[in-house]
Coordinates of N, CA, C and O and ligand atoms in Angstrom, one line a residue:
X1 N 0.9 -1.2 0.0 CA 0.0 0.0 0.0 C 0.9 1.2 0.0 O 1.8 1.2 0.8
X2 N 0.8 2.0 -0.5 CA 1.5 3.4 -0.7 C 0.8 4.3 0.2 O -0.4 4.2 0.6
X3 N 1.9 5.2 0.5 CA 1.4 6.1 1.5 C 0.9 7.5 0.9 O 0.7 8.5 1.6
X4 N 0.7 7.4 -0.7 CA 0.2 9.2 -0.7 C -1.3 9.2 -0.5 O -2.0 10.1 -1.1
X5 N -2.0 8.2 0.3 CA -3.2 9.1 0.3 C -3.8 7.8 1.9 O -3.8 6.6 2.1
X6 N -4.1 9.0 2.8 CA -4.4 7.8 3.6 C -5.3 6.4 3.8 O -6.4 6.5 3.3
X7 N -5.0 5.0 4.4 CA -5.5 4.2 4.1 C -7.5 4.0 4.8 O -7.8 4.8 5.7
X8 N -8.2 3.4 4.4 CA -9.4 3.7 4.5 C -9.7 1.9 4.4 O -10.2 1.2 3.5
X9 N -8.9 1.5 6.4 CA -9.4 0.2 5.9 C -10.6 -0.4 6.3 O -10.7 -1.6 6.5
X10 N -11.6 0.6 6.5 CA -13.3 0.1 7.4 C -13.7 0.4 6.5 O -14.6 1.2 6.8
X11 N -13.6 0.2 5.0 CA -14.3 0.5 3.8 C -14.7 -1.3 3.7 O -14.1 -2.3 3.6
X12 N -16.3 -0.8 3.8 CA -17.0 -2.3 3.3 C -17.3 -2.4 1.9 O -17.4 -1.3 1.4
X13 N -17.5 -3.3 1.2 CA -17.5 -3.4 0.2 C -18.6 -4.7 -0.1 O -18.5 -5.4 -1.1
X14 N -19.6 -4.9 0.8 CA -20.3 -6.0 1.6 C -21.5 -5.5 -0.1 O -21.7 -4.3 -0.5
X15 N -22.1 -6.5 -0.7 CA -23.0 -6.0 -1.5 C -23.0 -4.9 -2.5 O -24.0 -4.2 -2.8
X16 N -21.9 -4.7 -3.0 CA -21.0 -3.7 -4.0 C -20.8 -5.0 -5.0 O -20.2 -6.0 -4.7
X17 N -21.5 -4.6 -6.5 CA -20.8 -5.0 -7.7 C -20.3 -4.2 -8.2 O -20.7 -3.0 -8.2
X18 N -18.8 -4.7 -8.8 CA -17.6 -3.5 -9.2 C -16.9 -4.8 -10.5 O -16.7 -6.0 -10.4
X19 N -16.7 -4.0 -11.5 CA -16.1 -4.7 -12.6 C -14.8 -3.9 -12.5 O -14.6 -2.7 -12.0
X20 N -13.8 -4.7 -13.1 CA -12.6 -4.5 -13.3 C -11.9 -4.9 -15.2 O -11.8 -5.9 -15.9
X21 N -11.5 -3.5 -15.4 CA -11.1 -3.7 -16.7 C -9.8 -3.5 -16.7 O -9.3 -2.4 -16.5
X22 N -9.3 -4.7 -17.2 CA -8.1 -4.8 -17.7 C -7.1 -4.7 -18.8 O -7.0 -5.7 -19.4
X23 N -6.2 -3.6 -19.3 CA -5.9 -4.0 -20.7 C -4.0 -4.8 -20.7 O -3.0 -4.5 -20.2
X24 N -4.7 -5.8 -21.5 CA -3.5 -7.0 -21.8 C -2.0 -6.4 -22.1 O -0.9 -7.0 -21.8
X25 N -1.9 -5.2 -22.7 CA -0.3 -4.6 -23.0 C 0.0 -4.2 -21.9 O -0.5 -3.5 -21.0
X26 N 1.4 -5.0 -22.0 CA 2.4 -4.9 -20.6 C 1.6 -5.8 -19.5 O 1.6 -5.5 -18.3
X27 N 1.0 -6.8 -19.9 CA 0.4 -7.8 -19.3 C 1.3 -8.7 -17.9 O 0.7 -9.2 -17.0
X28 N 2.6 -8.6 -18.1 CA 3.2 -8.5 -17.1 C 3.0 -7.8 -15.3 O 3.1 -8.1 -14.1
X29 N 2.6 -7.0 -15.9 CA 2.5 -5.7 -14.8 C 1.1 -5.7 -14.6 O 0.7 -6.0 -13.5
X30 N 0.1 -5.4 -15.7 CA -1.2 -5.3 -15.6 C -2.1 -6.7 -14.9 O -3.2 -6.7 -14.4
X31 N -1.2 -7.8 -15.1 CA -2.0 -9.0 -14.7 C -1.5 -8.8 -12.9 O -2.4 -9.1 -12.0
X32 N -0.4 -8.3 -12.5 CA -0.6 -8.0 -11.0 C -1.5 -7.3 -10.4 O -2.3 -7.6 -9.4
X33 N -1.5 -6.1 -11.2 CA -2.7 -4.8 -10.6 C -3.9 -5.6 -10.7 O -4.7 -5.5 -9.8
X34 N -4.1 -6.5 -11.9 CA -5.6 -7.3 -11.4 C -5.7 -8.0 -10.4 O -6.7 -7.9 -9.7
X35 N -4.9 -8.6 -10.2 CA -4.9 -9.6 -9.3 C -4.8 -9.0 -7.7 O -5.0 -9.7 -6.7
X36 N -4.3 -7.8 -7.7 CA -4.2 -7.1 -6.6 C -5.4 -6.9 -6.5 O -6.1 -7.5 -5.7
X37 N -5.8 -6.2 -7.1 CA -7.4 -5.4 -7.2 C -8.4 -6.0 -7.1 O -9.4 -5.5 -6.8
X38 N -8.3 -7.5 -7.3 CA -9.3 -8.4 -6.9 C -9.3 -8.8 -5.4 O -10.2 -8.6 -4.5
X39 N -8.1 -9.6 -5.3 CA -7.8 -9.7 -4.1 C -8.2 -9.2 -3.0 O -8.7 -9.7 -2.0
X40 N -7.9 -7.7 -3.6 CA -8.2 -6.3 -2.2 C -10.2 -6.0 -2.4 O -10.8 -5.5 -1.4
X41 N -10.6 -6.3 -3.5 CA -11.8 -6.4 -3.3 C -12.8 -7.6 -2.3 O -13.7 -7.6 -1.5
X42 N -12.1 -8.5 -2.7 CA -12.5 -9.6 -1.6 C -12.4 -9.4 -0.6 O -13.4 -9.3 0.1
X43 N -11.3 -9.3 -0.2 CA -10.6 -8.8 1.3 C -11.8 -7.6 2.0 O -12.5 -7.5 3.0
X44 N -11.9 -7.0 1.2 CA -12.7 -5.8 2.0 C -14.4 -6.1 1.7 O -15.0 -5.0 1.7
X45 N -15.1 -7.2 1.6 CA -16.4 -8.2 1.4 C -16.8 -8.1 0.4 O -17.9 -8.7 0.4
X46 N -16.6 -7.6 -0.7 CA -17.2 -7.8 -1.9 C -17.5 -9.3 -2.4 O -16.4 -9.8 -2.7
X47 N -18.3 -9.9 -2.7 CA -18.5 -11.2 -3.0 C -17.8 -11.5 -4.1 O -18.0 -10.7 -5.1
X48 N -17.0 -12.6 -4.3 CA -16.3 -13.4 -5.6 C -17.3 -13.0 -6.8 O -17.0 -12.1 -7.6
X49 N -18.8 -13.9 -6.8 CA -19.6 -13.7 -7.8 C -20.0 -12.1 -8.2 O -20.7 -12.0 -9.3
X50 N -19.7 -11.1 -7.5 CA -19.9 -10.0 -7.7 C -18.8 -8.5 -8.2 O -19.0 -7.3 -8.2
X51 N -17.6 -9.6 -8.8 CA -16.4 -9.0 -9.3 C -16.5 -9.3 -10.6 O -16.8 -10.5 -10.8
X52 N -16.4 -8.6 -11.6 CA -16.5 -9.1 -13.1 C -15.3 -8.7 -13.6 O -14.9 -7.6 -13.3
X53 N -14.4 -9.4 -14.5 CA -13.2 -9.3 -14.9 C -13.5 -9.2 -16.4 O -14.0 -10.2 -17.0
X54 N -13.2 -8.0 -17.0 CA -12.8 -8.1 -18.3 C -11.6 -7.3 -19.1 O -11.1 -6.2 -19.1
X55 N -11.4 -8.3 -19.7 CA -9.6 -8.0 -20.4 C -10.0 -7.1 -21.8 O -11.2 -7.1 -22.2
X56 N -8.9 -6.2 -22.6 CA -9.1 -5.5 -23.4 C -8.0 -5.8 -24.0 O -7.3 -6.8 -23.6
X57 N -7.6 -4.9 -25.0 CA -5.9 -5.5 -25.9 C -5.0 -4.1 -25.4 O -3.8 -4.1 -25.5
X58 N -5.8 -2.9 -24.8 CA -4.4 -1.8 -24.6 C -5.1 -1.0 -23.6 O -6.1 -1.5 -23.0
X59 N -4.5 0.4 -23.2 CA -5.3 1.0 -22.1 C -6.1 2.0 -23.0 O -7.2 2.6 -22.7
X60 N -5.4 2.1 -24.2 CA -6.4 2.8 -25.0 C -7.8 2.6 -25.5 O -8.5 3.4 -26.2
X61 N -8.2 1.2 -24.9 CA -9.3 0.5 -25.7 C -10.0 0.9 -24.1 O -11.3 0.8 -24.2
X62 N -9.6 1.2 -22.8 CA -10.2 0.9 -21.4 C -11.2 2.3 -21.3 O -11.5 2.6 -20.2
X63 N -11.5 3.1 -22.4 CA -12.8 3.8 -22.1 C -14.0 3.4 -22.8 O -15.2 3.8 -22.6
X64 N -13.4 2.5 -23.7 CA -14.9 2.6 -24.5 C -15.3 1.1 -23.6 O -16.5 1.2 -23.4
X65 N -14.8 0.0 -23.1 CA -15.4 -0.9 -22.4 C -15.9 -0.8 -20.6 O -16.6 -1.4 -19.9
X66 N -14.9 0.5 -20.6 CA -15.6 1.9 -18.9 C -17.1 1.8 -19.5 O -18.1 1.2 -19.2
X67 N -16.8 2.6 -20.5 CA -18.3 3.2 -20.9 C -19.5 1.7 -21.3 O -20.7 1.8 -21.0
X68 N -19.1 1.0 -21.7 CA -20.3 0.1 -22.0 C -20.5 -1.0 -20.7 O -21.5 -1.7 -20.7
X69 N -19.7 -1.2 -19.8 CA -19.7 -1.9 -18.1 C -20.6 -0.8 -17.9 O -21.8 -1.2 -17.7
X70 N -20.6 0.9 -17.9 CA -21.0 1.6 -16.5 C -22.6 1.7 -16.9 O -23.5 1.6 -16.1
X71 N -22.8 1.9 -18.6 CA -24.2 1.7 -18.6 C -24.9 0.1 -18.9 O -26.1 0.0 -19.2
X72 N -24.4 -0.5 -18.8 CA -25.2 -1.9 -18.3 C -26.1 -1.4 -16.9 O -27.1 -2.1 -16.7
X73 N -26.0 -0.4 -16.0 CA -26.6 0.3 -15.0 C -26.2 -1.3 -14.1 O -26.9 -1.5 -13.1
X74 N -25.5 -1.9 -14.4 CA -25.7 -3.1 -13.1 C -24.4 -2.9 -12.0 O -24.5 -3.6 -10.9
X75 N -23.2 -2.1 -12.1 CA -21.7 -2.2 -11.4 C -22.3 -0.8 -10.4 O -23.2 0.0 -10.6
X76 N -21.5 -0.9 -9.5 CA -21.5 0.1 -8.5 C -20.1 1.0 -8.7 O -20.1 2.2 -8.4
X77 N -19.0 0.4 -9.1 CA -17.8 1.3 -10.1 C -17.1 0.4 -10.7 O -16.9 -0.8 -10.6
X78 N -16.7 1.2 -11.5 CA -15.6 0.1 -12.5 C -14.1 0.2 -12.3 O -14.2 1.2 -13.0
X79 N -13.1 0.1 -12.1 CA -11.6 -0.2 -12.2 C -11.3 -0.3 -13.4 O -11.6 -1.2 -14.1
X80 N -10.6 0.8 -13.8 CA -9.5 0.6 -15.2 C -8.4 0.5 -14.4 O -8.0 1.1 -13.4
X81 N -7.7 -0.6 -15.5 CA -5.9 -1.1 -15.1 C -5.4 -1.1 -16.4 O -6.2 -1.3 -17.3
X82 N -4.1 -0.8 -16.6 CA -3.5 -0.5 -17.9 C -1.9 -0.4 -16.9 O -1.6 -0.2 -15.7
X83 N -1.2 -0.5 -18.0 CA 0.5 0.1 -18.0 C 1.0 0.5 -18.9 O 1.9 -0.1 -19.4
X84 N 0.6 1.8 -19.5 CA 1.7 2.5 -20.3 C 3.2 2.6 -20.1 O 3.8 3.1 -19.2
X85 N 3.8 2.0 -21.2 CA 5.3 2.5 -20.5 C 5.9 2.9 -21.9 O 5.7 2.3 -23.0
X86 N 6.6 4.1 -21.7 CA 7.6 4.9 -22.6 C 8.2 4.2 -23.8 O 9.2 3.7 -23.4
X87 N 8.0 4.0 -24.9 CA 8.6 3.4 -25.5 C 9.6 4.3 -26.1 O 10.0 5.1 -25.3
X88 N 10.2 4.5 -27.5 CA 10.9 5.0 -28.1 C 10.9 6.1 -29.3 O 11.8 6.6 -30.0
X89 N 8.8 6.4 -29.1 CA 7.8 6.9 -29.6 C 6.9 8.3 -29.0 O 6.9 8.5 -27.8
X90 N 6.0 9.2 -29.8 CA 5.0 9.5 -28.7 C 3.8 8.8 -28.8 O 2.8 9.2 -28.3
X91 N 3.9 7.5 -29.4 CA 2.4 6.9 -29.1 C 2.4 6.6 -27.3 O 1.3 6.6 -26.9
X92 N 3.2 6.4 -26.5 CA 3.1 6.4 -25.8 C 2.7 7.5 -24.9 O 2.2 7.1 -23.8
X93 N 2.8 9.0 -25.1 CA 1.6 9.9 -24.7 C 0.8 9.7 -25.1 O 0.0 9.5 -24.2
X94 N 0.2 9.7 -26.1 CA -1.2 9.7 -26.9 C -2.1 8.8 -26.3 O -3.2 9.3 -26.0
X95 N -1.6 7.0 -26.0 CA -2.0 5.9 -25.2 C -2.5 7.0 -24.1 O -3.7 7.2 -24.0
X96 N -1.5 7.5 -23.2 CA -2.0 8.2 -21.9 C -2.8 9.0 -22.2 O -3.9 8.7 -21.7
X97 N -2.7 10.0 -22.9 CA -3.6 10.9 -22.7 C -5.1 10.5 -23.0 O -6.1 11.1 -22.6
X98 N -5.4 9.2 -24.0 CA -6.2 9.5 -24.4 C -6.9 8.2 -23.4 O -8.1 7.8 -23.6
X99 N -6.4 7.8 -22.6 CA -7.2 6.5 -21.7 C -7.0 7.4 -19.9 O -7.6 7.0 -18.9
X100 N -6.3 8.5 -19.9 CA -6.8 9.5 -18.9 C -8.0 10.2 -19.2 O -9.0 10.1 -18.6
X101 N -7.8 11.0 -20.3 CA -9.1 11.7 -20.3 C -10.6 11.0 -20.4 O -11.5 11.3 -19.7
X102 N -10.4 9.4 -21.8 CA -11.5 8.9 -21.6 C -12.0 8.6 -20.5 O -13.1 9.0 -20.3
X103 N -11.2 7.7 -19.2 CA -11.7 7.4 -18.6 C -12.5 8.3 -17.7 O -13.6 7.9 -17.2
X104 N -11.9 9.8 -17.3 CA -12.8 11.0 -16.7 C -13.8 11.1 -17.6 O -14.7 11.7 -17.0
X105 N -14.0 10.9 -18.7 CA -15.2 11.5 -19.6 C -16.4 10.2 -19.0 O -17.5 10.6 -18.5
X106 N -16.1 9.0 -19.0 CA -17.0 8.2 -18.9 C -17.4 8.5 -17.7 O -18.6 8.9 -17.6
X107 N -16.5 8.3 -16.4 CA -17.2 8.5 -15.3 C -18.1 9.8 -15.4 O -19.3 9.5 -15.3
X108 N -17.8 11.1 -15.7 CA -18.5 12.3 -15.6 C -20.2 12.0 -16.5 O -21.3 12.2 -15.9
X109 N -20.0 11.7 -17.9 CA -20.8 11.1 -18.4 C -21.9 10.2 -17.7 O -23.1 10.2 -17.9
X110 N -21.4 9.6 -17.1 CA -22.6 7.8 -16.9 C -22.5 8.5 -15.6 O -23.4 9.3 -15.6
X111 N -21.9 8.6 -14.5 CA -22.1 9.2 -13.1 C -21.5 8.1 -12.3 O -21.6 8.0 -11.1
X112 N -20.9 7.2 -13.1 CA -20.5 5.6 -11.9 C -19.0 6.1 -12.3 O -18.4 6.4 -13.4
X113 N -18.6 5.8 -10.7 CA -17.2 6.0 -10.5 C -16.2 5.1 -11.6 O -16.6 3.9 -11.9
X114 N -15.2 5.7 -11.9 CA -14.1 4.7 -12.9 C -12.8 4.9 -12.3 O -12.2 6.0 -12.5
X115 N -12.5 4.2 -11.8 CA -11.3 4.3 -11.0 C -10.0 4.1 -12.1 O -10.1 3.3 -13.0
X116 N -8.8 5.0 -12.1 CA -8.0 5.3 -12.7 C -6.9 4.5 -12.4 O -6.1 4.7 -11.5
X117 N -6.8 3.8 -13.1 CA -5.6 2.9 -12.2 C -4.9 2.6 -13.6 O -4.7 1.4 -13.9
X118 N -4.4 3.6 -14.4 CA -3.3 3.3 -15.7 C -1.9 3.3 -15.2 O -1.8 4.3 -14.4
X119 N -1.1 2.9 -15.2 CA 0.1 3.0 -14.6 C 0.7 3.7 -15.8 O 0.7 3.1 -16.8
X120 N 1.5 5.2 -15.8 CA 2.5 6.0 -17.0 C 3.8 5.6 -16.8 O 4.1 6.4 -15.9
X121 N 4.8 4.9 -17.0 CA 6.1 4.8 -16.1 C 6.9 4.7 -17.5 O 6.5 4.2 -18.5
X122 N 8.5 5.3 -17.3 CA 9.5 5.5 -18.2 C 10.0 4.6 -18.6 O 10.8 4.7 -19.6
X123 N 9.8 2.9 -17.8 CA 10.5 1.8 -17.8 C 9.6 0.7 -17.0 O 8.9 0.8 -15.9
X124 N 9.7 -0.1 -17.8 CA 9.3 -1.5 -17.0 C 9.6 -1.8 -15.6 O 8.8 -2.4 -14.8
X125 N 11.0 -1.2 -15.1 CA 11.1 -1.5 -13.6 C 10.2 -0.4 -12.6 O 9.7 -0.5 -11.5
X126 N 10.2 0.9 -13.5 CA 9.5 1.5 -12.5 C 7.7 1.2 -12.2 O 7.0 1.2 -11.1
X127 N 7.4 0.8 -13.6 CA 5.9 -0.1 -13.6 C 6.0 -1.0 -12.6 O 5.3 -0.9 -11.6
X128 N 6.8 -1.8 -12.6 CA 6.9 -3.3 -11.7 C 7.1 -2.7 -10.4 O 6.7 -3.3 -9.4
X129 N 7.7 -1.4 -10.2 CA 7.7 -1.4 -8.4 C 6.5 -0.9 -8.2 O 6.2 -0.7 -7.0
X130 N 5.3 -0.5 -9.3 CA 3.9 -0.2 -8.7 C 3.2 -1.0 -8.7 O 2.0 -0.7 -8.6
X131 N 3.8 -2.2 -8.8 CA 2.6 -3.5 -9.7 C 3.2 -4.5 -8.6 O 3.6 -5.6 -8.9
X132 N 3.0 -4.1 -7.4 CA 3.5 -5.4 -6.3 C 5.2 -5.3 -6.3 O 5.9 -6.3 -6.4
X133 N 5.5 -4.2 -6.1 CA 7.1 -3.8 -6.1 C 6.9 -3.2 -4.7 O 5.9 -3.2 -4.0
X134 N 8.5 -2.7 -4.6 CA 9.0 -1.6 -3.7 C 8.0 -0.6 -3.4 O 7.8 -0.1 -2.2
X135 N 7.3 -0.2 -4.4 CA 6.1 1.2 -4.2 C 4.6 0.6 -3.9 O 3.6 1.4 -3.9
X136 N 4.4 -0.4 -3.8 CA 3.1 -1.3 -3.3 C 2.6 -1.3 -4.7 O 3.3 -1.1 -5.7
X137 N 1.6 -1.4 -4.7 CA 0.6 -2.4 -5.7 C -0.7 -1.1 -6.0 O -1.6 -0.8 -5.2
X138 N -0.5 -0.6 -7.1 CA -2.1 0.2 -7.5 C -3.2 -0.4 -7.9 O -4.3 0.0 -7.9
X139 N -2.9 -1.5 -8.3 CA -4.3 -2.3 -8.2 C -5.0 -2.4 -6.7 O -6.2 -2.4 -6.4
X140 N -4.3 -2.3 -6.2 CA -4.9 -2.1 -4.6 C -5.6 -1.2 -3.7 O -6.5 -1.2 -2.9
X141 N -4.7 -0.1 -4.4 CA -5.3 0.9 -4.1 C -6.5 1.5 -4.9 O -7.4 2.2 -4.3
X142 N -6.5 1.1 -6.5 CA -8.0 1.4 -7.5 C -9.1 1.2 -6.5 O -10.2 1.8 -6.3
X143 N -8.4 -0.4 -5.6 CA -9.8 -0.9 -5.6 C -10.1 -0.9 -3.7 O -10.8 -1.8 -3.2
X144 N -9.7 0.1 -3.1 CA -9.9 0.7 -2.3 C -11.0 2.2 -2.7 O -12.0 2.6 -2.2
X145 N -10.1 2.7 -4.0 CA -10.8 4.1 -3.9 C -12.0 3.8 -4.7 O -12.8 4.8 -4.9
X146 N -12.3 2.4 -5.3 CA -13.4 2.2 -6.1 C -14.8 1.9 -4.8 O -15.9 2.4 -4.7
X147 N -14.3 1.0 -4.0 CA -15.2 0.8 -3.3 C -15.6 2.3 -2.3 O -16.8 2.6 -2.0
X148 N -14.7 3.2 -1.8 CA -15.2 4.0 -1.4 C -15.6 5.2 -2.4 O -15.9 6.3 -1.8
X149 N -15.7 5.2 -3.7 CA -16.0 6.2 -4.4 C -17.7 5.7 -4.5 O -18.6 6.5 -4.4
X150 N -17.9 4.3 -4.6 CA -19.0 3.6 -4.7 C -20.2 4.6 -3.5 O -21.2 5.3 -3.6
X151 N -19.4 4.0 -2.5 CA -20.3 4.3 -1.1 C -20.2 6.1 -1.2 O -21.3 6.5 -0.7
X152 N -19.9 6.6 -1.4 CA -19.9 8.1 -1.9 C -20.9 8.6 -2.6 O -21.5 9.6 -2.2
X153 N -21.1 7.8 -4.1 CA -21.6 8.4 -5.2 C -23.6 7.9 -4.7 O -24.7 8.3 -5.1
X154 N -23.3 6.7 -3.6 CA -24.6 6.2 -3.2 C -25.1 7.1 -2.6 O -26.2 7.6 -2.9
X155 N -24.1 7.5 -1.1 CA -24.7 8.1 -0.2 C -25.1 10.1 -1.1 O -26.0 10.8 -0.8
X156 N -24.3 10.3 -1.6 CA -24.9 11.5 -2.6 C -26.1 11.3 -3.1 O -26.8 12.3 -2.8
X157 N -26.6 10.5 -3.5 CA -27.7 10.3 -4.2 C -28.8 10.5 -3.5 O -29.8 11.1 -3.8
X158 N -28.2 9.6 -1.8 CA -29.4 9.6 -1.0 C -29.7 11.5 -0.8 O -30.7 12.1 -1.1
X159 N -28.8 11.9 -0.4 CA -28.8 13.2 0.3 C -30.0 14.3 -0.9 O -31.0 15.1 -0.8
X160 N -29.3 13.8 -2.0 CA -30.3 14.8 -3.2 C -31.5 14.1 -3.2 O -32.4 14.7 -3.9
X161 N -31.8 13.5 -2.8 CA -33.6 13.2 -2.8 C -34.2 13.6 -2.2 O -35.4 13.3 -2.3
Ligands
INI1 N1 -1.0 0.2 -24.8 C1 -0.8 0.1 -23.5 O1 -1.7 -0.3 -22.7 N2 0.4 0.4 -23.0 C2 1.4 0.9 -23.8 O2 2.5 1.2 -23.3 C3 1.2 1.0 -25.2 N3 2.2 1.5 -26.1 O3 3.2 2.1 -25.6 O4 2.1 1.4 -27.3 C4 -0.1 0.6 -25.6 N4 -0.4 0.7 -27.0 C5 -1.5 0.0 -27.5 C6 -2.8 0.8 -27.5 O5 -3.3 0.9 -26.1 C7 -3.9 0.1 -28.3 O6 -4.2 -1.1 -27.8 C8 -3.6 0.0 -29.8 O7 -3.1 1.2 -30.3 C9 -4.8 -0.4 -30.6 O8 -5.9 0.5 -30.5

């Protein structure tokens, strides 16, 4: 767990459907942050049968399958996981920029939280110490701030009624 944001570990997650989307480049790295993010979803009560796992081919592909998980109206937030890493190109900003912004468009759009969990790093080692390295695991933390962004966007709703 990384320390830049404090940890929030009485977050229930008891009756919370949350999908997680995965994209397969740099599958290395990205199959940790899943596997973290699952994990840490269980851990904190979310039911097995109530995690849905779906893989994509890049992080650039992880807004348009945000967008069609968040209106199925059935998930409580979704998790995007991706690993951008620097190649020798700028497609490697373009990748980022364009799987950051989608993914704020979808959430703003549909109103269901999309947790941001792309990893940008200059090198494979620095991805790997966020992927269950030295710097903890962001799949872990997605799926901390998915479950409490959940319980947020709920309890908002109540208050506006
Ligand atoms: N996709 C990634 O998830 N990470 C990368 O580092 C990356 N780079 O550097 O090329 C990448 N490219 C593929 C992209 O996401 C799409 O899958 C592809 O362009 C097809 O639309």
């Amino acid at each position: 767990m990384s320390s830049e944001r404090p940890e929030r570990l009485e977050l229930d997650g008891a009756g919370l459907k949350i999908a997680v989307a995965c994209s397969r480049f740099n599958h290395e790295v990205t199959g940790r942050l899943a596997a973290a993010a699952q994990a840490t979803l269980r851990r904190q009560g979310v039911d097995e049968d109530k995690i849905l796992l779906v893989e994509c081919p890049g992080a650039f592909e992880l807004p348009l399958v945000a967008a069609r998980l968040a209106r199925t109206g059935e998930f409580d937030a979704i998790i995007a996981l991706g690993a951008v890493i620097r190649g020798e190109t700028d497609h490697y900003e373009l990748v980022a920029k364009a799987a950051a912004e989608g993914i704020a468009r979808v959430a703003l759009d549909t109103g269901v939280p999309v947790i941001f969990g792309v990893l940008a790093a200059s090198t494979k080692e620095q991805a790997e110490a966020r992927a269950g390295g030295v710097l903890g695991n962001r799949g872990e933390d997605a799926a901390l701030a998915a479950i409490e962004m959940a319980r947020l966007v709920a309890e908002l709703a109540r208050r506006a009624r």
